[in-house]
Amino acid sequence: MTTTENPTAFGSGNAATDKFKSERVSSDTSVERAGAIIKDVLRSLADVVHKHQVTYDEYRVLKQWLIDVGEYGEWPLWLDVFVEHEVEAVHYDRNNYSGTKGSIEGPYYVEGSPKLPSKCTMPMREKDAAAPSLIFKGQVTDLDGKGLPGATVELWHADEDGFYSRFAPGIPEWNLRGTIVCDDNGFFEITTLEPAPYKIPADGPTGWFIDSFGGHPWRPAHLHLMVKGAGHRSITTQLYFKDGDWVDSDVASATKPELILDPQPNADGVAEVTYNFVLDPEA
Ligand code: MBD
Ligand code: FE
């Protein structure tokens, strides 16, 4: 890896913040509900301050760190690593999903990736093509196992160095990002490469935060997916690799036993795996 090409915490953080700011966000939360939530957040903070007898020096370090997270643009990263998995768990339960398990979206999704046919190869550079290939195939179905014609599988993942296009310099815009349009029976067959584990940037406030309590900064290798089918509820999820590093200790707490792939060499010696996505009907 060349040093000039390596992403910095400041660069990837601010790219993720700019991406997030380009999306419109709103919630119809009532004043009563907001009051109940905010009161509980403040109560939890008060309890921690008293329980640990937090000092003025510690309070000032916290204040400085909060400012730093903003300046590095790392709020999307920090929140998605340390908080999103709890919101995702509540989302799955409170909406009574019974299909494929979800997982967190994370900070690096980009809407509108190029459409690809049901049998396709992900957009990649020569250097990506030199990495070990992965054939990822399956079917998008309803709860009864019936294929959903024209379902879409949006896939995005890191390259063999653990970097995401759009959030690290020097990578083509849509590298390793695509919207696969399934065939008339919901089938897809994608050739891509095996992603590398992802390391939280060490040179920014999220990295310092992890260091401060002796944690590790790693996510296991993963594929990000958003799966959509007409008349069905979309899911956002991730898939991991059996026996991969960090699968049992994801810094983002976003693995689930149902989301672990076990690719096997096919007749040509290429790693291949089948995973079917089951979508719940629209409520
Ligand atoms: C990632 O690749 C990711 O998926 C999450 C959730 C956080 C940081 C980097
Ligand atoms: Fe990721």
CSV table of C-alpha atoms in Angstrom, one decimal, residues 5-219:
chain,number,residue,atom,x,y,z
A,5,GLU,CA,-3.3,6.5,-1.1
A,6,ASN,CA,-4.2,5.6,2.4
A,7,PRO,CA,-7.4,7.1,3.8
A,8,THR,CA,-7.1,9.3,6.9
A,9,ALA,CA,-9.7,9.4,9.7
A,10,PHE,CA,-10.3,13.0,8.8
A,11,GLY,CA,-10.9,12.1,5.1
A,12,SER,CA,-13.1,9.1,5.5
A,13,GLY,CA,-15.0,10.7,8.5
A,14,ASN,CA,-15.8,13.8,6.6
A,15,ALA,CA,-16.7,11.9,3.5
A,16,ALA,CA,-19.2,9.9,5.5
A,17,THR,CA,-20.6,13.1,7.2
A,18,ASP,CA,-21.0,14.8,3.8
A,19,LYS,CA,-22.8,11.7,2.5
A,20,PHE,CA,-25.1,11.6,5.5
A,21,LYS,CA,-25.9,15.3,5.2
A,22,SER,CA,-26.9,14.8,1.6
A,23,GLU,CA,-29.8,12.6,2.8
A,24,ARG,CA,-33.0,14.1,4.2
A,25,VAL,CA,-33.7,13.0,7.8
A,26,SER,CA,-36.8,13.6,9.9
A,27,SER,CA,-39.0,11.9,12.5
A,28,ASP,CA,-42.6,12.4,13.6
A,29,THR,CA,-41.6,11.9,17.2
A,30,SER,CA,-44.0,13.7,19.5
A,31,VAL,CA,-42.9,16.3,22.1
A,32,GLU,CA,-44.0,13.9,24.8
A,33,ARG,CA,-42.0,11.0,23.5
A,34,ALA,CA,-39.0,13.2,22.9
A,35,GLY,CA,-39.2,14.4,26.5
A,36,ALA,CA,-39.4,10.8,27.8
A,37,ILE,CA,-36.4,9.7,25.7
A,38,ILE,CA,-34.2,12.8,26.5
A,39,LYS,CA,-35.0,12.6,30.2
A,40,ASP,CA,-33.8,9.0,30.3
A,41,VAL,CA,-30.6,9.8,28.4
A,42,LEU,CA,-29.8,12.6,30.8
A,43,ARG,CA,-30.7,10.3,33.8
A,44,SER,CA,-28.3,7.6,32.4
A,45,LEU,CA,-25.5,10.2,32.1
A,46,ALA,CA,-26.2,11.5,35.6
A,47,ASP,CA,-26.0,8.0,37.0
A,48,VAL,CA,-22.6,7.4,35.3
A,49,VAL,CA,-21.2,10.7,36.6
A,50,HIS,CA,-22.2,9.8,40.1
A,51,LYS,CA,-21.4,6.1,40.0
A,52,HIS,CA,-17.8,6.8,38.7
A,53,GLN,CA,-17.3,10.1,40.5
A,54,VAL,CA,-16.3,11.7,37.3
A,55,THR,CA,-13.7,14.5,37.7
A,56,TYR,CA,-13.5,17.9,36.1
A,57,ASP,CA,-10.4,16.8,34.1
A,58,GLU,CA,-12.4,13.8,32.7
A,59,TYR,CA,-15.3,16.1,31.9
A,60,ARG,CA,-13.0,18.4,29.9
A,61,VAL,CA,-11.4,15.5,28.1
A,62,LEU,CA,-14.9,14.4,27.1
A,63,LYS,CA,-15.8,17.8,25.9
A,64,GLN,CA,-12.6,18.0,23.8
A,65,TRP,CA,-13.3,14.6,22.4
A,66,LEU,CA,-16.9,15.4,21.4
A,67,ILE,CA,-15.6,18.5,19.6
A,68,ASP,CA,-12.9,16.3,17.8
A,69,VAL,CA,-15.4,13.7,16.7
A,70,GLY,CA,-17.4,16.5,14.9
A,71,GLU,CA,-14.3,18.1,13.4
A,72,TYR,CA,-13.1,14.7,12.0
A,73,GLY,CA,-16.6,14.1,10.7
A,74,GLU,CA,-16.6,10.8,12.6
A,75,TRP,CA,-20.1,11.0,14.1
A,76,PRO,CA,-21.6,8.6,11.5
A,77,LEU,CA,-18.7,6.2,12.2
A,78,TRP,CA,-18.8,6.3,16.0
A,79,LEU,CA,-22.6,6.1,16.1
A,80,ASP,CA,-22.9,3.3,13.6
A,81,VAL,CA,-20.2,1.3,15.4
A,82,PHE,CA,-21.4,1.8,19.0
A,83,VAL,CA,-25.1,2.5,18.8
A,84,GLU,CA,-26.7,1.4,15.5
A,85,HIS,CA,-26.8,-2.3,16.4
A,86,GLU,CA,-29.2,-1.6,19.3
A,87,VAL,CA,-31.5,0.4,17.1
A,88,GLU,CA,-31.4,-2.3,14.4
A,89,ALA,CA,-32.4,-5.0,17.0
A,90,VAL,CA,-35.4,-2.9,18.2
A,91,HIS,CA,-36.4,-2.2,14.5
A,92,TYR,CA,-36.5,-5.9,13.7
A,93,ASP,CA,-38.5,-6.8,16.8
A,94,ARG,CA,-41.0,-3.9,16.8
A,95,ASN,CA,-41.9,-4.5,13.2
A,96,ASN,CA,-42.3,-8.3,13.7
A,97,TYR,CA,-40.0,-9.2,10.8
A,98,SER,CA,-39.8,-13.0,10.3
A,99,GLY,CA,-37.7,-13.2,7.1
A,100,THR,CA,-33.9,-12.8,6.7
A,101,LYS,CA,-32.2,-11.1,9.7
A,102,GLY,CA,-31.1,-7.6,9.3
A,103,SER,CA,-27.9,-5.9,10.4
A,104,ILE,CA,-26.6,-2.4,10.6
A,105,GLU,CA,-26.2,-0.2,7.5
A,106,GLY,CA,-23.0,1.5,8.7
A,107,PRO,CA,-21.6,4.8,7.4
A,108,TYR,CA,-20.6,3.7,3.9
A,109,TYR,CA,-23.8,3.0,1.9
A,110,VAL,CA,-24.3,5.1,-1.2
A,111,GLU,CA,-27.7,5.3,-3.0
A,112,GLY,CA,-28.0,4.8,-6.7
A,113,SER,CA,-25.2,2.3,-7.5
A,114,PRO,CA,-25.1,1.1,-11.2
A,115,LYS,CA,-27.7,-1.5,-12.2
A,116,LEU,CA,-26.2,-4.9,-13.0
A,117,PRO,CA,-27.9,-8.0,-14.6
A,118,SER,CA,-28.8,-11.0,-12.5
A,119,LYS,CA,-25.6,-12.8,-13.5
A,120,CYS,CA,-22.8,-10.2,-13.2
A,121,THR,CA,-19.4,-9.3,-12.0
A,122,MET,CA,-19.0,-6.3,-9.6
A,123,PRO,CA,-17.3,-3.2,-10.9
A,124,MET,CA,-13.7,-3.6,-9.9
A,125,ARG,CA,-10.1,-2.6,-10.8
A,126,GLU,CA,-7.4,-4.9,-12.1
A,127,LYS,CA,-5.9,-5.0,-8.6
A,128,ASP,CA,-9.2,-6.1,-7.2
A,129,ALA,CA,-9.5,-8.8,-9.9
A,130,ALA,CA,-6.2,-10.2,-8.7
A,131,ALA,CA,-7.6,-10.9,-5.2
A,132,PRO,CA,-9.4,-14.3,-4.6
A,133,SER,CA,-12.8,-14.3,-6.3
A,134,LEU,CA,-16.1,-15.1,-4.6
A,135,ILE,CA,-19.2,-16.3,-6.4
A,136,PHE,CA,-22.2,-15.3,-4.4
A,137,LYS,CA,-25.5,-16.5,-5.6
A,138,GLY,CA,-29.0,-17.1,-4.4
A,139,GLN,CA,-32.7,-16.2,-4.6
A,140,VAL,CA,-34.9,-13.5,-3.2
A,141,THR,CA,-38.2,-15.0,-2.1
A,142,ASP,CA,-41.3,-14.3,-0.1
A,143,LEU,CA,-42.0,-16.0,3.2
A,144,ASP,CA,-43.3,-19.1,1.4
A,145,GLY,CA,-40.2,-19.5,-0.7
A,146,LYS,CA,-41.7,-18.1,-3.9
A,147,GLY,CA,-39.2,-16.1,-6.0
A,148,LEU,CA,-39.7,-12.4,-6.3
A,149,PRO,CA,-39.3,-11.4,-10.0
A,150,GLY,CA,-37.1,-8.3,-10.5
A,151,ALA,CA,-36.1,-8.1,-6.9
A,152,THR,CA,-32.9,-6.0,-6.4
A,153,VAL,CA,-29.9,-6.8,-4.3
A,154,GLU,CA,-27.7,-3.8,-3.6
A,155,LEU,CA,-24.2,-4.9,-2.7
A,156,TRP,CA,-21.3,-2.8,-1.4
A,157,HIS,CA,-18.2,-3.9,0.3
A,158,ALA,CA,-14.5,-3.1,1.0
A,159,ASP,CA,-11.6,-4.1,-1.3
A,160,GLU,CA,-8.8,-6.4,-0.4
A,161,ASP,CA,-7.1,-3.6,1.6
A,162,GLY,CA,-10.3,-3.0,3.6
A,163,PHE,CA,-11.2,0.3,1.9
A,164,TYR,CA,-14.5,1.5,0.5
A,165,SER,CA,-14.9,3.4,-2.7
A,166,ARG,CA,-16.1,7.0,-2.0
A,167,PHE,CA,-14.6,7.0,1.5
A,168,ALA,CA,-11.0,6.4,0.6
A,169,PRO,CA,-9.0,8.3,-2.0
A,170,GLY,CA,-8.0,7.0,-5.4
A,171,ILE,CA,-10.8,4.4,-5.8
A,172,PRO,CA,-13.2,4.7,-8.8
A,173,GLU,CA,-16.6,6.0,-7.6
A,174,TRP,CA,-18.7,2.8,-7.9
A,175,ASN,CA,-15.9,0.3,-7.2
A,176,LEU,CA,-17.4,-2.8,-5.6
A,177,ARG,CA,-20.9,-1.2,-5.5
A,178,GLY,CA,-23.8,-2.4,-7.6
A,179,THR,CA,-27.6,-2.9,-7.7
A,180,ILE,CA,-28.2,-6.4,-9.1
A,181,VAL,CA,-31.6,-6.9,-10.7
A,182,CYS,CA,-32.7,-10.5,-10.1
A,183,ASP,CA,-34.2,-12.6,-12.9
A,184,ASP,CA,-37.9,-13.5,-13.3
A,185,ASN,CA,-37.6,-16.0,-10.4
A,186,GLY,CA,-35.6,-13.8,-8.1
A,187,PHE,CA,-32.3,-15.5,-8.8
A,188,PHE,CA,-28.9,-13.7,-8.8
A,189,GLU,CA,-25.3,-14.8,-9.3
A,190,ILE,CA,-22.6,-12.2,-8.5
A,191,THR,CA,-18.9,-12.6,-9.0
A,192,THR,CA,-16.9,-10.4,-6.7
A,193,LEU,CA,-13.8,-10.7,-4.5
A,194,GLU,CA,-13.4,-11.7,-0.9
A,195,PRO,CA,-13.4,-8.5,1.1
A,196,ALA,CA,-10.8,-7.9,3.9
A,197,PRO,CA,-11.6,-7.2,7.5
A,198,TYR,CA,-12.2,-3.5,8.2
A,199,LYS,CA,-10.1,-1.6,10.7
A,200,ILE,CA,-11.5,1.6,12.2
A,201,PRO,CA,-9.0,4.5,11.4
A,202,ALA,CA,-6.5,4.7,14.2
A,203,ASP,CA,-5.6,8.4,13.6
A,204,GLY,CA,-8.9,9.9,14.6
A,205,PRO,CA,-11.2,10.3,17.7
A,206,THR,CA,-13.0,7.0,17.2
A,207,GLY,CA,-9.6,5.2,17.1
A,208,TRP,CA,-8.5,7.1,20.2
A,209,PHE,CA,-11.7,6.3,22.0
A,210,ILE,CA,-11.1,2.5,21.3
A,211,ASP,CA,-7.5,2.8,22.5
A,212,SER,CA,-8.6,4.6,25.7
A,213,PHE,CA,-10.2,1.5,27.0
A,214,GLY,CA,-7.9,-1.1,25.4
A,215,GLY,CA,-10.4,-2.2,22.8
A,216,HIS,CA,-9.6,-3.5,19.3
A,217,PRO,CA,-10.6,-1.5,16.2
A,218,TRP,CA,-11.7,-4.4,13.9
A,219,ARG,CA,-14.8,-5.5,12.0
